[in-house]
XYZ file of C-alpha atoms in Angstrom:
774
model
C 14.750 1.060 -31.798
C 11.190 1.025 -30.440
C 12.487 1.825 -26.936
C 9.625 3.632 -25.184
C 8.151 4.483 -28.587
C 4.451 5.179 -28.679
C 1.494 4.937 -31.005
C -1.230 7.407 -30.129
C -4.867 7.196 -31.151
C -7.269 10.087 -30.752
C -9.509 9.278 -27.741
C -12.425 11.263 -29.169
C -15.480 9.272 -30.308
C -15.113 10.698 -33.808
C -11.937 8.704 -34.409
C -13.363 5.291 -33.581
C -13.700 2.827 -36.450
C -12.137 2.935 -39.872
C -13.261 5.267 -42.584
C -13.924 4.432 -46.176
C -11.796 6.801 -48.276
C -10.527 9.045 -45.518
C -10.111 12.783 -45.415
C -6.593 14.043 -44.883
C -5.848 15.133 -41.345
C -4.993 18.682 -40.409
C -1.284 19.548 -40.636
C 0.694 18.808 -37.484
C 4.133 19.780 -36.330
C 6.735 17.228 -37.363
C 9.389 15.836 -35.093
C 12.978 16.150 -36.392
C 13.245 12.346 -36.183
C 10.322 12.064 -38.568
C 11.135 14.780 -41.081
C 8.624 16.371 -43.372
C 9.387 16.941 -47.053
C 11.982 19.551 -47.896
C 10.439 23.029 -47.921
C 9.603 24.313 -51.374
C 11.916 26.847 -52.928
C 10.638 30.452 -53.159
C 10.000 29.949 -56.876
C 7.858 26.848 -56.241
C 4.309 26.877 -54.913
C 3.976 25.954 -51.240
C 2.778 22.397 -50.558
C -0.963 22.213 -50.016
C -2.600 21.159 -46.766
C -3.233 17.598 -47.994
C 0.436 17.108 -48.890
C 1.567 18.400 -45.496
C -0.979 16.213 -43.674
C 0.108 13.171 -45.666
C 3.646 13.672 -44.366
C 2.290 12.513 -40.980
C 0.913 9.245 -42.384
C 2.734 5.923 -42.037
C 2.437 3.411 -44.888
C 3.071 -0.300 -44.423
C 3.765 -2.828 -47.196
C 3.307 -6.592 -47.229
C 5.341 -7.958 -50.142
C 3.947 -11.456 -50.467
C 5.141 -13.943 -53.039
C 1.651 -14.188 -54.511
C -0.137 -11.047 -53.333
C 0.950 -7.647 -52.062
C -0.964 -5.377 -49.705
C -0.596 -1.845 -48.422
C -2.142 -0.064 -45.454
C -1.754 3.408 -43.992
C -2.414 5.039 -40.657
C -2.546 8.558 -39.340
C -0.989 8.779 -35.828
C -4.382 9.874 -34.482
C -6.123 6.675 -35.620
C -6.336 3.443 -33.661
C -5.887 1.012 -36.569
C -4.580 1.300 -40.124
C -6.836 1.307 -43.156
C -6.181 -1.291 -45.846
C -5.789 0.393 -49.227
C -7.906 -0.941 -52.086
C -6.447 -1.095 -55.567
C -7.903 0.113 -58.867
C -10.296 -2.836 -58.915
C -11.421 -2.254 -55.312
C -9.484 -5.318 -54.086
C -7.576 -5.336 -50.796
C -4.748 -7.397 -52.265
C -2.835 -6.939 -55.486
C -1.119 -9.853 -57.258
C 2.646 -9.327 -57.329
C 2.737 -9.563 -61.121
C 4.160 -7.207 -63.760
C 3.611 -7.720 -67.480
C 5.828 -6.081 -70.105
C 4.207 -5.762 -73.540
C 5.433 -4.500 -76.880
C 4.294 -0.908 -77.506
C 2.104 -0.924 -74.376
C 2.515 0.432 -70.865
C 3.462 -1.901 -68.032
C 0.579 -3.854 -66.512
C 0.381 -4.589 -62.790
C -1.540 -6.840 -60.433
C -4.999 -8.001 -61.485
C -4.584 -6.419 -64.913
C -1.425 -8.493 -65.510
C -2.674 -11.856 -64.210
C -3.942 -12.956 -67.602
C -0.504 -12.369 -69.117
C 1.013 -15.109 -66.922
C -0.470 -17.674 -69.271
C -0.690 -15.535 -72.430
C 2.890 -14.192 -72.321
C 4.775 -16.103 -69.588
C 8.244 -15.131 -70.853
C 7.596 -11.397 -70.381
C 5.435 -11.547 -67.241
C 7.255 -11.675 -63.911
C 5.944 -12.785 -60.517
C 7.121 -14.234 -57.186
C 9.652 -11.418 -56.944
C 10.141 -11.524 -53.175
C 11.969 -14.840 -53.310
C 14.334 -13.484 -55.992
C 15.639 -10.586 -53.886
C 19.305 -10.811 -52.899
C 19.464 -14.415 -54.127
C 21.809 -16.123 -56.581
C 19.516 -17.018 -59.459
C 21.237 -20.259 -60.368
C 19.734 -22.698 -62.899
C 18.969 -25.067 -60.016
C 17.098 -22.319 -58.122
C 15.125 -21.373 -61.243
C 14.080 -24.985 -61.834
C 13.181 -25.604 -58.190
C 11.013 -22.484 -58.025
C 9.253 -23.243 -61.309
C 10.058 -19.829 -62.848
C 8.944 -19.407 -66.466
C 10.313 -15.973 -67.393
C 13.809 -15.422 -68.761
C 16.552 -15.112 -66.142
C 20.258 -14.498 -66.738
C 22.026 -16.446 -63.989
C 25.360 -14.793 -64.778
C 24.090 -11.275 -63.989
C 21.180 -12.145 -61.622
C 18.762 -10.182 -63.801
C 15.488 -10.781 -65.625
C 15.793 -10.446 -69.408
C 13.016 -8.552 -71.179
C 12.505 -7.583 -74.810
C 10.684 -4.325 -75.531
C 10.118 -2.477 -78.786
C 13.343 -0.496 -78.281
C 15.464 -3.593 -77.685
C 16.464 -5.971 -74.867
C 16.636 -4.894 -71.216
C 18.146 -6.589 -68.179
C 16.283 -5.672 -65.006
C 17.416 -6.722 -61.499
C 14.728 -8.133 -59.151
C 15.244 -5.128 -56.850
C 14.032 -2.760 -59.561
C 11.012 -4.972 -60.279
C 10.035 -4.933 -56.590
C 10.401 -1.141 -56.690
C 7.846 -1.060 -59.517
C 5.359 -2.974 -57.335
C 5.985 -0.648 -54.354
C 5.533 2.408 -56.556
C 2.208 1.083 -57.847
C 0.978 0.266 -54.328
C 1.939 3.752 -53.156
C -0.083 5.195 -56.039
C -3.151 3.375 -54.692
C -2.418 4.751 -51.205
C -2.245 8.340 -52.505
C -5.489 7.908 -54.406
C -7.241 6.715 -51.248
C -6.154 9.855 -49.403
C -6.753 12.043 -52.479
C -3.329 13.675 -52.311
C -1.106 14.943 -55.158
C 1.212 12.561 -56.994
C 4.273 14.151 -55.408
C 3.007 13.703 -51.810
C 5.068 11.321 -49.683
C 4.161 9.620 -46.392
C 6.188 10.253 -43.259
C 7.253 6.617 -43.045
C 7.376 3.684 -45.463
C 7.821 0.332 -43.734
C 8.270 -3.122 -45.244
C 8.101 -6.296 -43.179
C 10.581 -9.029 -44.189
C 11.145 -12.636 -43.023
C 13.615 -13.114 -40.201
C 15.703 -15.451 -42.379
C 16.418 -12.634 -44.858
C 20.141 -12.092 -45.295
C 21.897 -8.725 -45.272
C 21.806 -8.773 -49.083
C 18.049 -9.408 -49.127
C 17.319 -6.705 -46.539
C 19.508 -4.280 -48.472
C 17.642 -5.128 -51.680
C 14.329 -4.189 -50.017
C 15.810 -0.861 -48.864
C 17.081 -0.179 -52.380
C 13.647 -0.994 -53.830
C 12.047 1.617 -51.572
C 14.584 4.210 -52.717
C 14.027 3.390 -56.402
C 10.273 3.654 -55.771
C 10.813 7.254 -54.678
C 10.844 7.135 -50.870
C 13.469 9.294 -49.097
C 16.090 7.255 -47.272
C 15.321 8.783 -43.874
C 11.691 7.622 -44.096
C 12.451 4.014 -45.033
C 12.120 1.289 -42.360
C 12.625 -2.467 -42.577
C 11.236 -4.686 -39.806
C 10.772 -8.387 -39.263
C 7.451 -9.914 -40.249
C 7.150 -11.452 -36.799
C 7.316 -7.994 -35.205
C 4.657 -6.678 -37.581
C 2.360 -9.611 -36.759
C 2.869 -9.200 -33.008
C 2.167 -5.469 -33.121
C -0.986 -6.101 -35.154
C -2.057 -8.774 -32.643
C -1.448 -6.343 -29.787
C -3.572 -3.630 -31.350
C -6.428 -5.858 -32.501
C -6.589 -7.770 -29.169
C -5.813 -4.835 -26.900
C -8.942 -5.283 -24.773
C -7.935 -8.895 -23.933
C -4.472 -7.957 -22.670
C -3.528 -7.244 -19.058
C -1.556 -4.187 -18.015
C 1.134 -6.157 -16.152
C 0.371 -9.906 -16.371
C 1.690 -11.022 -19.787
C 0.013 -13.427 -22.210
C 2.442 -16.076 -23.446
C 1.713 -16.266 -27.170
C 2.843 -18.592 -29.957
C 2.372 -17.189 -33.456
C 2.626 -19.661 -36.367
C 2.488 -18.229 -39.901
C 2.527 -20.586 -42.912
C 2.632 -18.563 -46.118
C 3.032 -19.426 -49.790
C 6.843 -19.475 -49.811
C 7.859 -18.900 -46.186
C 6.903 -19.816 -42.629
C 7.818 -18.505 -39.197
C 7.151 -19.329 -35.550
C 7.360 -16.600 -32.903
C 7.036 -16.804 -29.133
C 6.358 -13.636 -27.163
C 5.060 -12.211 -23.896
C 2.432 -9.557 -24.537
C 0.872 -6.973 -22.198
C -0.954 -3.717 -22.892
C 2.328 -1.803 -22.720
C 5.017 -4.215 -23.905
C 5.748 -6.948 -26.439
C 8.746 -9.068 -25.461
C 9.954 -11.325 -28.275
C 11.311 -14.517 -26.695
C 12.228 -16.435 -29.841
C 11.558 -16.552 -33.547
C 12.429 -19.125 -36.176
C 11.746 -18.839 -39.883
C 12.461 -20.748 -43.071
C 11.822 -20.288 -46.816
C 9.194 -23.006 -47.028
C 5.470 -22.744 -47.550
C 2.333 -24.089 -49.178
C 3.585 -23.013 -52.609
C 5.704 -26.194 -52.596
C 2.446 -28.151 -52.831
C 1.492 -26.216 -55.979
C 4.770 -27.288 -57.564
C 4.227 -30.917 -56.501
C 0.730 -30.998 -58.023
C 2.070 -29.336 -61.181
C 4.801 -31.977 -61.468
C 2.149 -34.691 -61.019
C 0.197 -33.157 -63.898
C 3.283 -33.093 -66.149
C 3.854 -36.804 -65.451
C 0.138 -37.516 -65.962
C 0.169 -35.866 -69.394
C 3.283 -37.793 -70.390
C 1.810 -41.118 -69.269
C -1.705 -40.639 -70.608
C -1.100 -38.492 -73.683
C 2.476 -39.389 -74.570
C 3.592 -35.738 -74.615
C 6.327 -34.039 -72.573
C 5.198 -30.504 -71.668
C 7.950 -29.828 -69.119
C 9.549 -27.352 -71.549
C 6.325 -25.489 -72.383
C 6.232 -22.326 -70.181
C 2.670 -21.365 -71.159
C 1.310 -24.831 -70.371
C 3.186 -24.990 -67.053
C 1.875 -21.563 -66.019
C -1.711 -22.611 -66.722
C -1.298 -25.878 -64.810
C 0.256 -24.154 -61.785
C -2.621 -21.662 -61.660
C -5.149 -24.506 -61.558
C -2.965 -26.513 -59.143
C -3.298 -23.700 -56.601
C -7.090 -23.809 -56.907
C -7.106 -27.612 -56.613
C -5.037 -27.427 -53.417
C -7.546 -25.011 -51.902
C -10.477 -27.245 -52.914
C -8.839 -30.248 -51.232
C -8.863 -28.375 -47.930
C -12.666 -28.804 -48.025
C -13.216 -31.886 -50.231
C -11.839 -35.420 -50.260
C -11.160 -35.272 -54.003
C -11.012 -32.745 -56.840
C -10.198 -32.597 -60.532
C -7.448 -30.426 -61.985
C -8.843 -29.267 -65.327
C -7.165 -27.225 -68.055
C -9.006 -26.998 -71.349
C -6.885 -26.717 -74.520
C -3.648 -27.101 -72.603
C -2.024 -27.463 -76.002
C -3.536 -27.661 -79.460
C -4.003 -31.426 -79.017
C -4.593 -31.879 -75.273
C -7.267 -31.162 -72.660
C -6.092 -31.955 -69.128
C -8.447 -33.521 -66.588
C -6.510 -35.124 -63.721
C -8.185 -36.471 -60.536
C -6.445 -35.495 -57.286
C -7.247 -36.905 -53.835
C -6.723 -35.302 -50.436
C -4.433 -38.194 -49.513
C -2.205 -37.142 -52.451
C -2.037 -33.625 -51.040
C -1.257 -34.941 -47.560
C 1.530 -37.115 -48.987
C 3.094 -34.097 -50.671
C 2.734 -32.113 -47.434
C 4.703 -34.558 -45.255
C 8.028 -32.784 -45.758
C 6.480 -29.340 -45.221
C 4.754 -30.467 -42.007
C 7.896 -32.053 -40.566
C 9.994 -28.960 -41.252
C 7.330 -26.719 -39.731
C 7.215 -28.833 -36.568
C 11.009 -28.567 -36.407
C 10.630 -24.763 -36.519
C 8.163 -24.950 -33.623
C 10.571 -27.103 -31.610
C 13.528 -24.827 -32.383
C 11.516 -21.792 -31.269
C 10.613 -23.492 -27.984
C 14.255 -24.397 -27.338
C 15.435 -20.869 -28.162
C 12.876 -19.367 -25.751
C 14.551 -21.119 -22.827
C 13.447 -23.519 -20.067
C 10.934 -21.070 -18.600
C 8.833 -21.350 -21.750
C 7.130 -24.740 -21.758
C 4.278 -26.093 -23.884
C 2.004 -26.014 -20.839
C 2.884 -22.361 -20.221
C 1.800 -21.282 -23.728
C -1.596 -19.656 -23.266
C -2.533 -19.081 -26.898
C -1.480 -20.461 -30.280
C -2.458 -18.170 -33.153
C -2.114 -19.664 -36.646
C -2.370 -17.718 -39.878
C -1.319 -17.802 -43.514
C -2.716 -19.570 -46.565
C -0.862 -22.799 -45.715
C -2.927 -23.502 -42.604
C -5.775 -24.682 -44.864
C -3.928 -27.970 -45.410
C -5.895 -30.349 -43.118
C -3.015 -32.575 -42.015
C -0.984 -29.478 -41.125
C -3.574 -28.233 -38.644
C -3.887 -31.684 -37.089
C -0.139 -32.006 -36.511
C 0.169 -28.471 -35.134
C -2.658 -29.097 -32.697
C -0.916 -32.276 -31.584
C 2.429 -30.494 -31.090
C 1.084 -27.612 -29.003
C -1.432 -29.760 -27.131
C -4.224 -27.199 -27.332
C -6.775 -25.730 -29.703
C -5.562 -23.356 -32.404
C -6.825 -19.786 -32.692
C -7.514 -18.137 -36.071
C -8.673 -14.665 -35.023
C -6.155 -12.695 -37.091
C -6.715 -11.900 -40.755
C -3.638 -13.384 -42.362
C -4.276 -11.420 -45.555
C -4.115 -8.026 -43.875
C -2.220 -8.242 -40.580
C 1.311 -7.899 -42.014
C 0.540 -4.682 -43.876
C -1.353 -3.282 -40.877
C 1.454 -4.189 -38.463
C 4.055 -2.615 -40.758
C 2.086 0.640 -40.920
C 1.731 0.736 -37.118
C 5.446 0.072 -36.696
C 6.200 3.106 -38.862
C 4.454 5.258 -36.254
C 6.106 3.403 -33.374
C 9.564 4.034 -34.788
C 9.069 7.754 -35.317
C 6.172 9.255 -33.379
C 5.343 12.829 -34.307
C 5.874 15.608 -31.804
C 2.094 16.092 -31.718
C 1.667 12.459 -30.649
C 4.289 12.840 -27.939
C 2.788 16.124 -26.744
C -0.654 14.571 -26.289
C 0.735 11.665 -24.266
C 3.001 13.825 -22.124
C 0.117 16.152 -21.321
C -1.878 13.240 -19.922
C 0.596 11.119 -17.964
C 0.612 13.577 -15.052
C -3.058 12.941 -14.341
C -3.895 9.622 -12.682
C -7.426 9.415 -14.024
C -6.260 10.240 -17.543
C -3.509 7.629 -17.293
C -6.113 4.938 -16.679
C -8.172 6.221 -19.600
C -5.208 6.306 -21.958
C -4.375 2.685 -21.179
C -7.923 1.712 -22.109
C -8.295 3.794 -25.246
C -4.845 4.426 -26.703
C -2.252 2.015 -27.936
C 1.069 2.573 -26.274
C 3.496 -0.300 -26.674
C 7.195 -0.984 -26.307
C 8.703 -3.801 -28.386
C 11.837 -5.432 -26.964
C 14.176 -6.529 -28.246
C 13.642 -5.448 -31.857
C 16.911 -4.329 -33.474
C 16.680 -2.199 -36.584
C 17.304 -4.145 -39.764
C 19.900 -2.957 -42.227
C 21.656 -4.703 -45.047
C 24.133 -4.528 -47.879
C 22.822 -2.077 -50.437
C 23.705 -1.226 -54.044
C 26.577 1.083 -54.756
C 25.722 4.579 -55.957
C 26.395 3.747 -59.609
C 24.097 0.698 -59.676
C 21.370 2.594 -57.816
C 21.681 5.480 -60.274
C 21.304 3.085 -63.209
C 18.077 1.691 -61.726
C 16.713 5.181 -61.108
C 17.527 6.166 -64.699
C 15.949 2.974 -66.055
C 12.795 3.586 -64.017
C 12.564 7.157 -65.318
C 12.830 5.838 -68.895
C 10.193 3.162 -68.320
C 7.865 5.675 -66.678
C 8.249 8.021 -69.652
C 7.496 5.059 -71.921
C 4.351 4.248 -69.890
C 3.206 7.857 -70.053
C 3.737 7.965 -73.827
C 1.697 4.842 -74.523
C -1.020 5.787 -72.044
C -1.401 9.189 -73.718
C -1.554 7.501 -77.125
C -4.200 5.000 -76.022
C -6.256 7.706 -74.327
C -6.226 9.767 -77.531
C -7.210 6.713 -79.597
C -10.014 5.847 -77.182
C -11.277 9.428 -77.363
C -11.624 9.144 -81.150
C -13.368 5.802 -80.799
C -15.776 7.144 -78.168
C -16.574 10.170 -80.353
C -17.211 7.987 -83.406
C -19.444 5.517 -81.527
C -21.269 8.238 -79.601
C -21.990 10.306 -82.691
C -23.082 7.226 -84.596
C -25.569 6.455 -81.796
C -27.038 9.960 -82.199
C -27.508 9.284 -85.899
C -29.604 6.218 -85.045
C -32.169 8.350 -83.204
C -35.332 8.997 -85.311
C -35.367 12.733 -84.489
C -31.772 13.125 -85.673
C -32.452 11.168 -88.850
C -35.462 13.383 -89.542
C -33.417 16.563 -88.962
C -30.514 15.467 -91.182
C -32.376 13.658 -93.929
C -29.993 12.545 -96.693
C -27.063 14.099 -94.819
C -27.345 11.270 -92.295
C -25.573 8.877 -94.665
C -22.860 11.457 -95.369
C -22.159 11.817 -91.642
C -22.014 8.033 -91.289
C -19.496 7.863 -94.132
C -17.227 10.374 -92.339
C -17.402 8.332 -89.130
C -16.737 5.045 -90.944
C -13.718 6.574 -92.673
C -12.426 7.740 -89.278
C -12.852 4.229 -87.891
C -10.921 2.764 -90.841
C -8.151 5.342 -90.331
C -7.951 4.413 -86.658
C -7.624 0.729 -87.531
C -4.807 1.383 -89.990
C -2.933 3.949 -87.864
C 0.738 3.367 -87.097
C 1.199 1.756 -83.672
C 4.334 3.811 -83.086
C 2.505 7.092 -83.641
C 2.323 9.522 -80.740
C -0.772 10.929 -79.037
C -0.454 14.159 -81.063
C -1.395 12.385 -84.293
C -4.648 11.069 -82.806
C -5.471 14.348 -81.065
C -5.086 16.220 -84.362
C -7.209 13.625 -86.141
C -9.990 13.986 -83.551
C -10.032 17.768 -84.002
C -10.228 17.254 -87.767
C -13.187 14.848 -87.477
C -15.008 17.083 -85.013
C -14.486 20.118 -87.228
C -15.834 18.269 -90.282
C -18.934 17.093 -88.377
C -19.581 20.448 -86.644
C -19.281 22.502 -89.822
C -21.115 20.084 -92.092
C -23.913 19.027 -89.743
C -24.985 21.772 -87.270
C -27.812 19.597 -85.871
C -25.293 17.075 -84.518
C -23.215 19.842 -82.933
C -26.315 21.333 -81.292
C -27.226 17.962 -79.773
C -23.696 17.400 -78.453
C -23.640 20.915 -76.941
C -26.988 20.256 -75.244
C -25.674 17.053 -73.701
C -22.517 18.801 -72.507
C -24.644 21.429 -70.757
C -26.732 18.752 -69.045
C -23.579 16.947 -67.963
C -22.197 20.155 -66.446
C -25.359 20.498 -64.339
C -25.055 16.887 -63.189
C -21.403 17.433 -62.301
C -22.263 20.473 -60.181
C -24.947 18.514 -58.324
C -22.552 15.615 -57.823
C -19.875 17.937 -56.415
C -22.351 19.223 -53.836
C -23.309 15.695 -52.827
C -19.630 14.772 -52.576
C -19.093 17.741 -50.244
C -21.921 16.546 -48.020
C -20.588 12.997 -48.046
C -17.120 14.247 -47.078
C -18.621 16.074 -44.114
C -20.362 12.878 -43.006
C -17.101 10.926 -42.874
C -15.985 12.968 -39.862
C -18.080 10.664 -37.683
C -17.065 7.042 -37.926
C -19.032 3.916 -36.892
C -18.032 2.146 -33.698
C -20.221 -0.988 -33.809
C -21.165 -3.512 -36.474
C -24.724 -2.192 -36.481
C -23.409 1.313 -37.183
C -21.133 -0.030 -39.898
C -24.127 -1.624 -41.587
C -26.015 1.662 -41.333
C -23.129 3.664 -42.795
C -22.641 1.078 -45.563
C -26.346 1.216 -46.422
C -26.189 5.027 -46.593
C -23.180 4.924 -48.940
C -24.918 2.315 -51.082
C -28.023 4.491 -51.397
C -25.844 7.483 -52.323
C -24.247 5.308 -54.989
C -27.677 4.285 -56.284
C -28.668 7.939 -56.617
C -25.488 8.796 -58.494
C -25.935 5.752 -60.740
C -29.417 6.891 -61.711
C -28.009 10.328 -62.547
C -25.365 8.629 -64.745
C -22.475 9.723 -62.514
C -20.930 6.327 -62.924
C -17.407 6.881 -61.593
C -18.720 8.735 -58.547
C -21.253 5.985 -57.858
C -18.407 3.435 -57.874
C -16.640 5.513 -55.229
C -19.717 5.371 -52.959
C -20.099 1.623 -53.407
C -16.417 1.095 -52.602
C -16.878 3.204 -49.462
C -19.794 0.979 -48.472
C -17.664 -2.130 -48.978
C -14.878 -0.568 -46.910
C -17.287 -0.228 -43.966
C -18.341 -3.848 -44.439
C -14.671 -4.827 -44.463
C -14.472 -3.703 -40.814
C -17.387 -5.969 -39.881
C -16.567 -8.306 -36.991
C -19.835 -10.041 -35.940
C -19.307 -12.999 -38.259
C -21.261 -15.354 -35.957
C -24.400 -13.188 -35.881
C -26.395 -14.732 -38.753
C -28.880 -11.847 -38.987
C -26.200 -9.162 -39.239
C -24.162 -11.285 -41.643
C -27.222 -11.739 -43.867
C -27.717 -7.963 -43.987
C -24.025 -7.459 -44.689
C -24.074 -9.946 -47.582
C -27.168 -8.307 -49.059
C -25.505 -4.875 -49.073
C -22.236 -6.282 -50.435
C -24.058 -8.173 -53.197
C -25.903 -5.030 -54.280
C -22.685 -2.970 -54.228
C -20.716 -5.461 -56.332
C -23.534 -5.763 -58.880
C -23.866 -1.995 -59.183
C -20.087 -1.500 -59.425
C -20.101 -4.000 -62.289
C -22.904 -2.065 -63.989
C -21.209 1.335 -63.524
C -17.816 -0.042 -64.511
C -19.227 -1.203 -67.841
C -20.517 2.317 -68.447
C -17.020 3.663 -67.667
C -15.418 1.070 -69.965
C -13.660 -0.519 -66.969
C -14.456 -4.006 -68.158
C -12.021 -5.977 -65.989
C -13.356 -4.157 -62.934
C -16.851 -5.221 -63.983
C -15.754 -8.857 -64.356
C -14.061 -8.865 -60.944
C -17.062 -7.402 -59.146
C -19.481 -9.735 -60.905
C -17.268 -12.610 -59.749
C -17.375 -11.316 -56.160
C -21.155 -11.068 -56.382
C -21.261 -14.717 -57.457
C -19.125 -15.674 -54.462
C -21.886 -14.231 -52.273
C -24.778 -15.593 -54.354
C -23.742 -18.272 -56.905
C -27.295 -18.243 -58.333
C -27.330 -14.534 -59.202
C -28.450 -14.307 -62.827
C -27.728 -10.584 -62.796
C -24.084 -11.206 -61.808
C -23.675 -13.722 -64.654
C -25.297 -11.235 -67.020
C -22.942 -8.400 -66.035
C -19.981 -10.752 -66.298
C -21.049 -11.766 -69.795
C -21.580 -8.142 -70.837
C -18.109 -7.166 -69.651
C -16.405 -10.123 -71.315
C -18.237 -9.319 -74.552
C -17.014 -5.733 -74.474
C -13.480 -6.963 -73.749
C -13.679 -9.093 -76.881
C -13.453 -12.362 -74.903
C -16.396 -13.945 -76.690
C -16.066 -17.533 -75.392
C -16.049 -16.366 -71.761
C -18.945 -14.002 -72.508
C -21.086 -16.781 -73.997
C -20.356 -19.079 -71.065
C -21.442 -16.402 -68.560
C -24.546 -15.394 -70.546
C -25.608 -19.020 -71.053
C -25.368 -19.477 -67.274
C -27.433 -16.331 -66.746
C -30.138 -17.653 -69.072
C -30.057 -20.994 -67.259
C -30.706 -19.160 -63.972
C -33.343 -16.868 -65.504
C -35.007 -18.767 -68.386
C -36.797 -16.590 -70.914
C -35.219 -13.329 -69.755
C -35.526 -11.015 -72.769
C -32.514 -8.868 -71.857
C -30.200 -11.873 -71.610
C -31.511 -13.292 -74.875
C -30.941 -9.927 -76.564
C -27.359 -9.787 -75.237
C -26.683 -13.289 -76.593
C -27.926 -12.244 -80.045
C -25.758 -9.123 -79.896
C -22.764 -11.256 -78.851
C -23.251 -13.501 -81.882
C -23.291 -10.478 -84.204
C -20.171 -8.986 -82.580
C -18.294 -12.256 -82.875
C -19.263 -12.512 -86.529
C -18.161 -8.899 -87.178
C -14.880 -9.521 -85.337
C -14.127 -12.533 -87.535
C -14.884 -10.465 -90.642
C -12.561 -7.707 -89.452
C -9.795 -10.227 -88.753
C -10.267 -11.674 -92.229
C -9.963 -8.202 -93.715
C -6.845 -7.444 -91.657
C -5.142 -10.652 -92.741
C -6.142 -9.889 -96.306
C -4.255 -6.589 -96.063
C -1.245 -8.304 -94.513
C -0.940 -11.098 -97.059
C -2.808 -9.731 -100.063
């Protein structure tokens, strides 16, 4: 395992840097140890070039308790690329929501369901793997969804009846979703599989837990021979090696201490690191992390409510979920402030929670965590042997969300007797290290051929040590565990196939319903135009009546109906409008022709943009230039109403900015923030046009993180919330926008429109309830 394994990066200038959405590499020969997909049968079409190229890619997964991340690397690249999800975020919450007569929701889309439907929304799945889910464990971990301790499964209720789902299958769902994002980034077919899929796990994981991760990868659709499980400490060390390669010596090792304090786990690793070798001296890990502080603050809030309000909410899952969400934010605020207030409005029908919390309270809760972490550090030092002393440690690298706790940093600094380094991105390094390790474990024959062709030349050997990453990790035994039997695995695969078919059915239904709605609203907008009203005359009211009847039919339609019913209804409406009102059909045909011309122009611009990605930026100044170019391309596409394509360009610009390293250069950082602010605002605008309202909200929020006084960001946020039907949140955002830009006519108009929509919504609800009870 890892013995003399190598990661090769193309030494050519073109490969330097990290691309925004990358182009698939050319097909390469595949080593037998790193098999490609099975060849297609004669009756099946041959795999395309993108699918074959993707078989060379290594994908790495970081399954965090709160957030999950995925990265991928082609063997010719120096560093992996972090994959962005459907909302352009680099991390995806490890949350799955199961809803009646709706497809499964994942990540950011499912976050809101944690408080709205806590019994059918699952999270924190990593800590459930291979574990006995006893009542004591459930209470300690603060789990709100239904768990059957007798069968170690999560109980769900769907429209077709109850289901019992093991945590392994739920983790497989998350992995499958993350892999979908990875395919979309590379623009490969849905059936394309990477050459390696690697998950990093804590060193304290038992054989049952490691086996559960392997099973999850299989259920997610990865072939067994491409599945790899490694320790998180190895992934972090490999990522450190690659990102700090220039600082390392060829033969004189750096003695490194790596301390990672996560949400639900922590580990301490000691290693000697050179350009060519990583020697792991000791590693100690434990299932403890900063998430324990969230639970402590939540328990304080439960006691506070009981003392101040006389109500026991300990058995209210929805209230507990809302408190824990705010407790996490309060903990983060206390890392910067001496005091904060935990606030939850309308916690119950009778109660608003507003509890003051001081930093000294947080430090008191953290005492146990700090002491256990220091014990891990001491145990790691003892395991490393007498040659590894505190004075000999040259660098202490700390990472993980838990290091924000002030007293924790102070105690760690005191233990190690030196300053603490925070140069690694704790959010991304695990996924990046896992992806790199997938290449290290199974280098392609092309990679090996390149290296072997160079080692015979002394001058090339020196160059390869400076430009290519070639590392041996010792000792790093392969991880394997106790897996499911064939019958249990088959049941999970069958259940996943059924759930996927269910998702597809509801997605098709909703798409067909949305198509009717878009046609009705779009046609109605045409009828509002003076020229159309003049052309139709009295027929204008007849057309409106047809559209209103269609809208009523859509409202009353059976929720269990399939997509075919709505597709047939759309054809019926279109036929009635086309035959009865030729002027409307002529206008729609004209718009379709214009759209076809725009699409052709966009395709040409996309081809040019794809050609430009062959050269990648190597410096921060170049990254800014490339990001600015992508932003301007996005602006052009936005003006031409190519909204989805403009979002792609803005995301590419943000990807370049994500590789920005000169954080201390105020001038460059100012330019970076200006580009990022513009991109997020324009993504929000385009997302609204594409009816991607949550995406618009998220990007408006990111814009406000850069510039809290951006009236435009508040305006876009309010627009999106209004279109989502979240009227209270919309009014709050729009009121803030008007506060920042007093007298702005557009904001005032949106507020008036919001009031009308809210009034119409209440009238519709009244009518619906009248039908139900009248």
